[in-house]
């Protein structure tokens, strides 16, 4: 057994306990009630970095939540790996659907994780995956095997759009100088089918409000004679897709990068089982754009989804009312080379143009993000591929993901660096959902694979 594997074996229980401590702090960036907890988490991450062997550890203030920085520079002639991750988490609601409390981590077995999985908000996204890098640094420091210089940049606002990370990166280009960025904040196909993420979708996110009468009205006295904002909004939303589930906003597809037949065939080779997919979600059928497979719909095609819709009376019993207004939150996942700002503008113009005169419409843009694709012929990808091959005993498959990490495109723009998305989560790990979890196998495999990435990256450069 290698000294690294041996060290992991000797310390594996402690590695889990330390992650538990981090998971107990509810670092919900979206909810200002948790501000102190988010700040406490930044401190905990900084301390864990110091203990793992990082130097120059700093909690860097920003206009929002701080960024934790740390580094270990062995030799300026060695290549440098910049590790990115986030210590903030999504809100846990709906609370009643959690089997155990979201901030009280426990280990339970699942079908996909027969060796056990850690159940807690952030277990997979991204505390568990980010902490693998901290523990990997400890492993490399303690076994004297660190093969590259390393820098850490762990942020606390990923789940709310990373606005201040852009601010930080623009002001700290020299500090962040590196040869590659390594991120574990994505997934892989299965525990026996490793994969590396080669693309992320972008995002355009808007909130819409449709206003009818200046107050709620009796639905008997006024019903039928004035616009009902909920009816109108529903119809407007429904019209945004045609019967083939193609998005109807003019110009929406203008910049979409179409894949060649060869690329689509290569994609179709990644293992995917539609029956298992449907079964896992209790669906009798899937639903999506005509002419594309399920994996394609969920990665290389843009989407439009309502994330929430509300208005009128939703309490107990019945209240006969025509609401004054209705609102919805709508996200559009974008693919290369769609531009989020342009798409938001197209959405706004179209949405306003389809509104009947009987209502007023407001469109408010939220955060957006650029899509990302990474090539497979660079030293970073090759190092990740060799590292996973060594730890899993199988060559990983390149896969484009449907999720978004908007800051990755900005890293490329501002720092000129490619990001390697070597994630170890599974789609079934329920990130952003109740009962989020992360396999112990995945946690340990990540800690084992990351030092191998460093080793191979030093050789590739
Ligand atoms: N880690 C996820 C993104 C992800 C997960 C990408 C799995 C690929 C596979 C990240 O924390 C996230 O949730 N991103 C948000 C975007 C952000 C702007 C809120 C998303 O994708 O919804
Ligand atoms: Mn994440
Ligand atoms: Mn997330």
XYZ file of C-alpha atoms and ligand atoms in Angstrom:
485
model
C 0.000 0.000 0.000
C 1.285 3.487 -0.818
C 2.164 5.776 2.072
C -0.768 7.995 1.065
C -3.304 5.166 1.094
C -1.890 3.964 4.368
C -2.238 7.434 5.916
C -5.863 7.664 4.727
C -6.600 4.218 6.168
C -5.085 5.188 9.544
C -7.049 8.443 9.755
C -10.322 7.744 7.978
C -12.590 7.971 11.027
C -11.149 11.340 12.014
C -11.559 12.603 8.431
C -15.293 11.931 8.722
C -15.593 13.450 12.209
C -13.914 16.636 11.028
C -16.285 16.890 8.077
C -19.195 16.378 10.487
C -18.029 19.421 12.486
C -18.148 21.515 9.334
C -21.559 20.157 8.311
C -23.019 21.093 11.701
C -22.679 24.809 10.944
C -25.676 25.967 8.863
C -23.847 28.151 6.337
C -26.910 29.135 4.302
C -25.760 32.031 2.153
C -29.232 32.850 0.795
C -30.729 33.599 4.225
C -29.280 36.560 6.152
C -30.511 35.020 9.421
C -27.537 32.642 9.094
C -24.906 35.325 8.602
C -22.937 34.423 11.744
C -22.947 30.767 10.813
C -21.629 31.497 7.338
C -18.817 33.569 8.892
C -18.127 30.837 11.459
C -17.801 28.329 8.634
C -15.208 30.501 6.886
C -13.186 30.462 10.104
C -13.540 26.714 10.460
C -12.315 26.218 6.895
C -9.356 28.537 7.497
C -8.397 26.626 10.659
C -8.683 23.273 8.908
C -6.419 24.524 6.124
C -3.807 25.633 8.656
C -3.928 22.262 10.402
C -3.585 20.470 7.076
C -0.332 22.278 6.354
C -1.370 25.388 4.425
C 0.523 28.621 4.966
C -0.444 32.273 4.554
C -4.011 31.315 5.431
C -6.251 34.345 5.270
C -9.929 35.150 5.557
C -10.213 37.677 2.747
C -12.989 40.197 3.201
C -15.213 41.098 0.259
C -18.362 43.244 0.061
C -20.185 39.971 0.839
C -19.046 36.775 2.512
C -15.293 36.248 2.800
C -13.082 34.038 0.680
C -10.754 31.677 2.478
C -7.282 31.639 0.983
C -4.327 29.410 1.821
C -1.279 28.122 0.012
C 1.655 25.807 0.209
C 4.443 26.879 -2.085
C 7.246 24.319 -2.246
C 9.273 25.645 -5.120
C 8.445 28.411 -7.595
C 9.643 26.131 -10.406
C 6.977 23.541 -9.705
C 3.538 23.850 -11.312
C 0.793 25.368 -9.165
C -2.696 23.978 -8.681
C -5.414 26.404 -7.589
C -8.202 24.602 -5.735
C -11.654 26.185 -5.762
C -14.645 25.147 -3.678
C -17.478 26.654 -1.668
C -18.363 26.479 2.014
C -21.908 27.860 1.695
C -24.940 25.617 1.249
C -28.492 25.781 -0.061
C -31.393 26.312 2.353
C -32.626 22.930 3.635
C -36.364 23.398 3.104
C -38.790 21.650 2.889
C -37.719 20.561 6.375
C -40.485 17.992 6.858
C -39.063 15.819 4.079
C -35.733 15.228 5.838
C -35.489 11.834 7.530
C -32.841 13.210 9.908
C -31.963 16.840 10.626
C -30.070 18.653 7.833
C -27.378 20.049 10.127
C -26.990 16.973 12.287
C -24.972 14.647 10.039
C -25.473 10.883 10.302
C -24.295 7.883 8.294
C -26.893 5.629 6.659
C -26.659 2.994 3.954
C -28.436 3.418 0.616
C -28.789 1.298 -2.533
C -26.152 3.372 -4.288
C -23.967 3.599 -1.178
C -23.871 0.163 0.477
C -20.834 1.278 2.549
C -22.803 4.197 3.953
C -23.367 7.824 3.086
C -23.191 11.024 5.106
C -26.623 12.672 5.263
C -26.560 16.449 5.768
C -27.096 19.652 3.816
C -23.797 20.348 2.062
C -22.518 16.778 2.492
C -21.945 16.578 -1.269
C -22.479 20.192 -2.432
C -19.918 21.286 -1.588
C -18.551 20.920 1.947
C -17.838 17.209 1.588
C -16.172 17.587 -1.786
C -14.296 20.759 -0.848
C -13.058 19.162 2.388
C -11.580 16.228 0.434
C -9.044 18.736 -0.882
C -8.181 19.916 2.619
C -7.682 16.324 3.721
C -5.716 15.535 0.556
C -3.365 18.388 1.456
C -2.957 16.853 4.909
C -2.198 13.474 3.333
C 0.406 14.956 0.991
C 1.999 17.073 3.739
C 2.165 14.257 6.273
C 3.584 11.741 3.802
C 5.931 14.292 2.269
C 4.548 13.685 -1.201
C 3.190 17.055 -2.305
C 4.181 17.203 -5.988
C 2.979 20.724 -6.932
C 2.498 24.067 -5.267
C -1.065 24.493 -4.143
C -3.358 27.452 -3.510
C -6.865 27.305 -2.064
C -9.701 29.722 -2.776
C -12.872 28.676 -0.950
C -15.853 30.992 -1.257
C -19.105 31.469 0.641
C -21.488 32.769 -2.020
C -21.551 30.111 -4.738
C -25.169 29.206 -4.095
C -26.208 32.837 -4.516
C -24.290 33.681 -7.680
C -20.624 34.227 -6.634
C -20.872 37.956 -7.214
C -18.019 38.881 -4.928
C -15.726 36.116 -6.080
C -15.478 37.960 -9.403
C -14.654 41.089 -7.416
C -11.935 39.179 -5.523
C -10.428 37.482 -8.580
C -10.163 40.759 -10.499
C -8.241 42.322 -7.595
C -5.960 39.372 -6.833
C -4.734 38.054 -10.143
C -1.130 37.769 -8.981
C -1.974 36.035 -5.741
C -4.066 33.526 -7.677
C -1.495 32.885 -10.427
C -1.461 29.151 -11.160
C -1.240 26.592 -13.953
C -4.653 24.975 -13.547
C -7.768 25.178 -11.405
C -9.017 22.003 -9.762
C -12.637 21.801 -8.630
C -14.669 19.037 -7.003
C -18.210 20.431 -7.157
C -19.754 18.201 -9.823
C -20.608 14.530 -10.138
C -19.606 11.345 -11.868
C -21.666 8.638 -13.572
C -21.500 5.922 -10.913
C -19.123 4.558 -8.294
C -17.928 1.941 -10.781
C -18.016 4.366 -13.754
C -15.786 7.363 -13.096
C -16.251 10.423 -15.282
C -14.844 13.926 -15.608
C -17.086 16.906 -16.314
C -16.075 18.712 -19.503
C -18.855 21.266 -19.678
C -21.300 23.255 -17.584
C -24.417 25.111 -18.599
C -24.802 28.825 -18.135
C -27.753 30.464 -16.462
C -30.160 33.311 -16.941
C -32.545 33.801 -14.021
C -35.483 36.179 -13.915
C -38.439 36.980 -11.719
C -41.676 38.056 -13.356
C -44.713 39.830 -11.943
C -48.088 40.151 -13.629
C -50.423 42.727 -12.095
C -54.136 42.973 -12.812
C -56.603 44.957 -10.664
C -55.227 47.248 -7.963
C -56.559 44.931 -5.187
C -57.835 41.416 -4.686
C -61.426 41.162 -5.922
C -64.494 39.021 -5.221
C -64.331 36.346 -7.908
C -68.118 36.283 -8.214
C -68.652 40.010 -8.593
C -65.702 40.600 -10.908
C -64.866 37.118 -12.212
C -65.090 36.911 -15.982
C -64.801 40.654 -16.498
C -61.215 41.458 -15.450
C -57.940 39.682 -16.086
C -56.939 37.122 -13.502
C -53.132 37.565 -13.223
C -52.580 33.910 -12.324
C -54.545 32.705 -15.357
C -52.706 35.175 -17.570
C -49.270 34.338 -16.165
C -49.898 30.591 -16.572
C -50.860 31.069 -20.196
C -47.880 33.297 -20.881
C -45.520 30.764 -19.327
C -47.130 27.878 -21.207
C -46.628 29.723 -24.484
C -42.861 29.914 -23.928
C -42.554 26.355 -25.234
C -44.233 24.820 -28.261
C -45.604 21.274 -28.565
C -42.119 19.957 -29.336
C -40.830 21.639 -26.169
C -38.806 24.026 -28.217
C -38.478 27.465 -26.584
C -40.451 30.109 -28.500
C -38.564 33.265 -27.505
C -37.384 34.792 -30.798
C -33.597 34.559 -31.142
C -33.251 32.206 -28.161
C -31.388 29.542 -30.167
C -29.449 31.944 -32.408
C -26.065 31.385 -30.731
C -26.539 27.786 -29.584
C -23.600 25.606 -30.475
C -24.945 22.523 -32.244
C -22.958 19.344 -31.743
C -21.702 17.400 -34.747
C -23.007 13.877 -35.344
C -19.600 12.576 -34.279
C -19.797 14.456 -30.993
C -23.338 13.246 -30.385
C -22.301 9.676 -31.060
C -19.417 10.027 -28.621
C -21.865 11.354 -26.041
C -24.206 8.440 -26.580
C -21.404 6.080 -25.573
C -21.447 7.262 -21.962
C -23.418 4.686 -19.959
C -27.070 5.690 -19.468
C -30.128 3.594 -18.754
C -33.481 5.264 -19.394
C -35.460 2.682 -17.418
C -33.315 3.151 -14.327
C -33.570 6.908 -14.780
C -37.378 6.814 -14.882
C -37.592 4.366 -12.028
C -35.347 6.428 -9.769
C -37.696 9.409 -10.230
C -40.989 7.455 -10.202
C -41.783 8.640 -13.711
C -43.752 6.716 -16.320
C -42.116 8.771 -19.039
C -39.532 11.476 -19.589
C -40.328 14.842 -21.150
C -38.189 17.084 -23.299
C -37.226 18.671 -26.559
C -38.061 16.629 -29.633
C -35.079 15.138 -31.415
C -32.734 14.872 -28.431
C -31.940 12.067 -26.007
C -32.411 12.463 -22.259
C -28.674 12.984 -21.569
C -28.572 15.552 -24.387
C -31.642 17.393 -23.103
C -29.993 17.601 -19.699
C -26.629 18.922 -20.835
C -26.074 20.238 -24.362
C -29.516 21.827 -24.878
C -30.783 25.038 -23.297
C -33.893 24.952 -21.105
C -36.586 27.163 -19.614
C -38.086 26.182 -16.268
C -40.378 27.777 -13.739
C -38.727 27.403 -10.337
C -41.589 28.819 -8.322
C -44.977 30.411 -8.923
C -47.269 32.097 -6.449
C -50.085 34.544 -5.899
C -53.685 34.568 -4.679
C -54.969 32.426 -1.874
C -53.018 29.294 -0.888
C -54.181 28.834 2.704
C -56.586 26.270 4.094
C -60.050 25.886 2.604
C -61.418 28.026 -0.207
C -61.387 31.775 -0.659
C -63.185 33.111 -3.709
C -60.816 35.739 -4.951
C -59.269 37.181 -8.071
C -55.740 38.062 -7.015
C -54.254 41.419 -7.779
C -50.979 39.895 -8.922
C -49.033 36.716 -9.691
C -45.299 36.070 -9.681
C -42.915 33.427 -10.938
C -39.201 32.692 -10.861
C -37.876 31.391 -14.145
C -34.474 29.923 -14.952
C -32.975 29.323 -18.355
C -29.989 26.984 -18.556
C -27.717 28.051 -21.379
C -25.182 26.269 -23.534
C -22.101 27.483 -25.390
C -22.160 30.206 -26.930
C -25.313 31.743 -25.498
C -24.797 34.958 -23.577
C -26.811 35.265 -20.338
C -27.285 39.018 -20.624
C -28.496 38.770 -24.180
C -30.873 35.925 -23.294
C -32.263 37.840 -20.326
C -32.910 40.809 -22.628
C -34.601 38.591 -25.245
C -36.757 37.049 -22.533
C -37.778 40.465 -21.190
C -38.719 41.859 -24.592
C -40.669 38.755 -25.550
C -42.430 38.374 -22.212
C -43.538 41.987 -22.239
C -44.688 41.688 -25.850
C -46.983 38.701 -25.212
C -48.805 40.258 -22.253
C -52.430 41.201 -22.905
C -53.339 44.887 -22.388
C -55.432 43.922 -19.365
C -52.324 43.376 -17.192
C -48.990 45.022 -16.404
C -45.792 42.969 -16.585
C -42.476 43.458 -14.811
C -39.367 41.369 -15.481
C -36.545 41.564 -12.934
C -33.234 39.889 -13.800
C -31.369 37.945 -11.096
C -27.837 36.568 -11.300
C -26.677 34.845 -14.440
C -23.658 32.898 -15.525
C -21.743 31.890 -18.612
C -21.569 28.311 -19.875
C -18.229 26.491 -19.997
C -16.569 23.745 -22.019
C -13.138 22.321 -21.419
C -11.010 20.390 -23.869
C -9.674 16.923 -23.048
C -6.249 17.352 -24.592
C -4.665 19.609 -21.959
C -2.314 18.594 -19.083
C -5.033 19.169 -16.469
C -7.555 16.835 -18.063
C -4.893 14.224 -18.733
C -3.717 14.380 -15.116
C -7.288 13.983 -13.842
C -7.870 11.095 -16.205
C -4.705 9.299 -15.109
C -5.426 9.977 -11.444
C -8.925 8.491 -11.669
C -7.660 5.608 -13.735
C -5.159 4.835 -11.004
C -7.635 5.086 -8.119
C -10.712 3.521 -9.796
C -8.897 1.093 -12.088
C -10.922 2.452 -15.029
C -10.439 5.280 -17.496
C -12.964 8.024 -16.731
C -15.508 9.073 -19.357
C -15.728 12.759 -20.365
C -19.263 14.056 -19.707
C -20.924 17.437 -20.152
C -23.039 18.350 -17.160
C -26.298 20.265 -17.044
C -25.448 22.155 -13.851
C -23.825 25.554 -13.578
C -20.803 26.959 -11.787
C -20.822 30.445 -13.301
C -17.459 31.426 -11.875
C -15.627 28.838 -13.985
C -16.003 30.907 -17.180
C -14.855 33.966 -15.265
C -11.716 32.143 -14.087
C -10.875 31.550 -17.716
C -11.530 35.183 -18.678
C -9.713 36.789 -15.754
C -6.956 34.305 -14.949
C -6.581 32.623 -18.322
C -6.898 29.236 -16.627
C -8.859 26.123 -17.496
C -10.777 24.451 -14.695
C -10.698 20.700 -14.273
C -14.037 19.513 -12.926
C -13.119 16.345 -11.083
C -16.200 15.746 -8.969
C -17.143 12.620 -7.034
C -20.865 13.099 -6.305
C -23.681 11.078 -7.850
C -26.819 12.577 -9.414
C -28.783 10.564 -6.859
C -27.040 12.307 -3.929
C -29.960 14.754 -3.720
C -28.007 18.016 -3.767
C -30.298 21.025 -3.176
C -32.984 18.506 -2.085
C -34.059 17.014 1.228
C -31.802 14.166 2.416
C -28.710 15.314 0.575
C -25.939 12.805 1.130
C -22.424 11.885 0.086
C -21.036 8.379 -0.083
C -18.212 7.451 2.268
C -16.712 5.575 -0.683
C -16.808 8.816 -2.704
C -15.331 10.889 0.111
C -12.395 8.528 0.598
C -11.952 7.961 -3.145
C -11.717 11.706 -3.637
C -9.102 12.056 -0.893
C -7.158 9.251 -2.550
C -7.480 10.604 -6.113
C -6.580 14.266 -5.507
C -2.919 13.576 -4.547
C -2.673 11.395 -7.665
C -3.865 14.375 -9.705
C -1.017 16.438 -8.249
C 1.469 13.696 -9.067
C 0.308 13.311 -12.669
C -0.064 17.040 -13.197
C 3.561 17.592 -12.175
C 4.541 14.946 -14.739
C 2.315 16.335 -17.522
C 3.599 19.906 -17.173
N -22.214 22.282 -7.463
C -23.353 22.851 -8.081
C -23.342 22.750 -9.597
C -23.269 21.367 -10.193
C -23.720 20.251 -9.499
C -22.760 21.231 -11.451
C -23.637 18.993 -10.087
C -22.687 19.987 -12.039
C -23.112 18.869 -11.354
C -23.436 24.313 -7.668
O -23.285 24.465 -6.281
C -24.802 24.844 -7.996
O -25.738 24.426 -7.384
N -24.895 25.775 -8.943
C -26.122 26.437 -9.220
C -25.881 27.749 -9.890
C -25.734 28.921 -8.946
C -25.652 30.200 -9.721
C -26.802 28.989 -7.905
C -26.969 25.609 -10.167
O -26.450 24.859 -11.005
O -28.181 25.725 -10.032
Mn -21.701 23.373 -5.560
Mn -25.236 23.968 -5.312
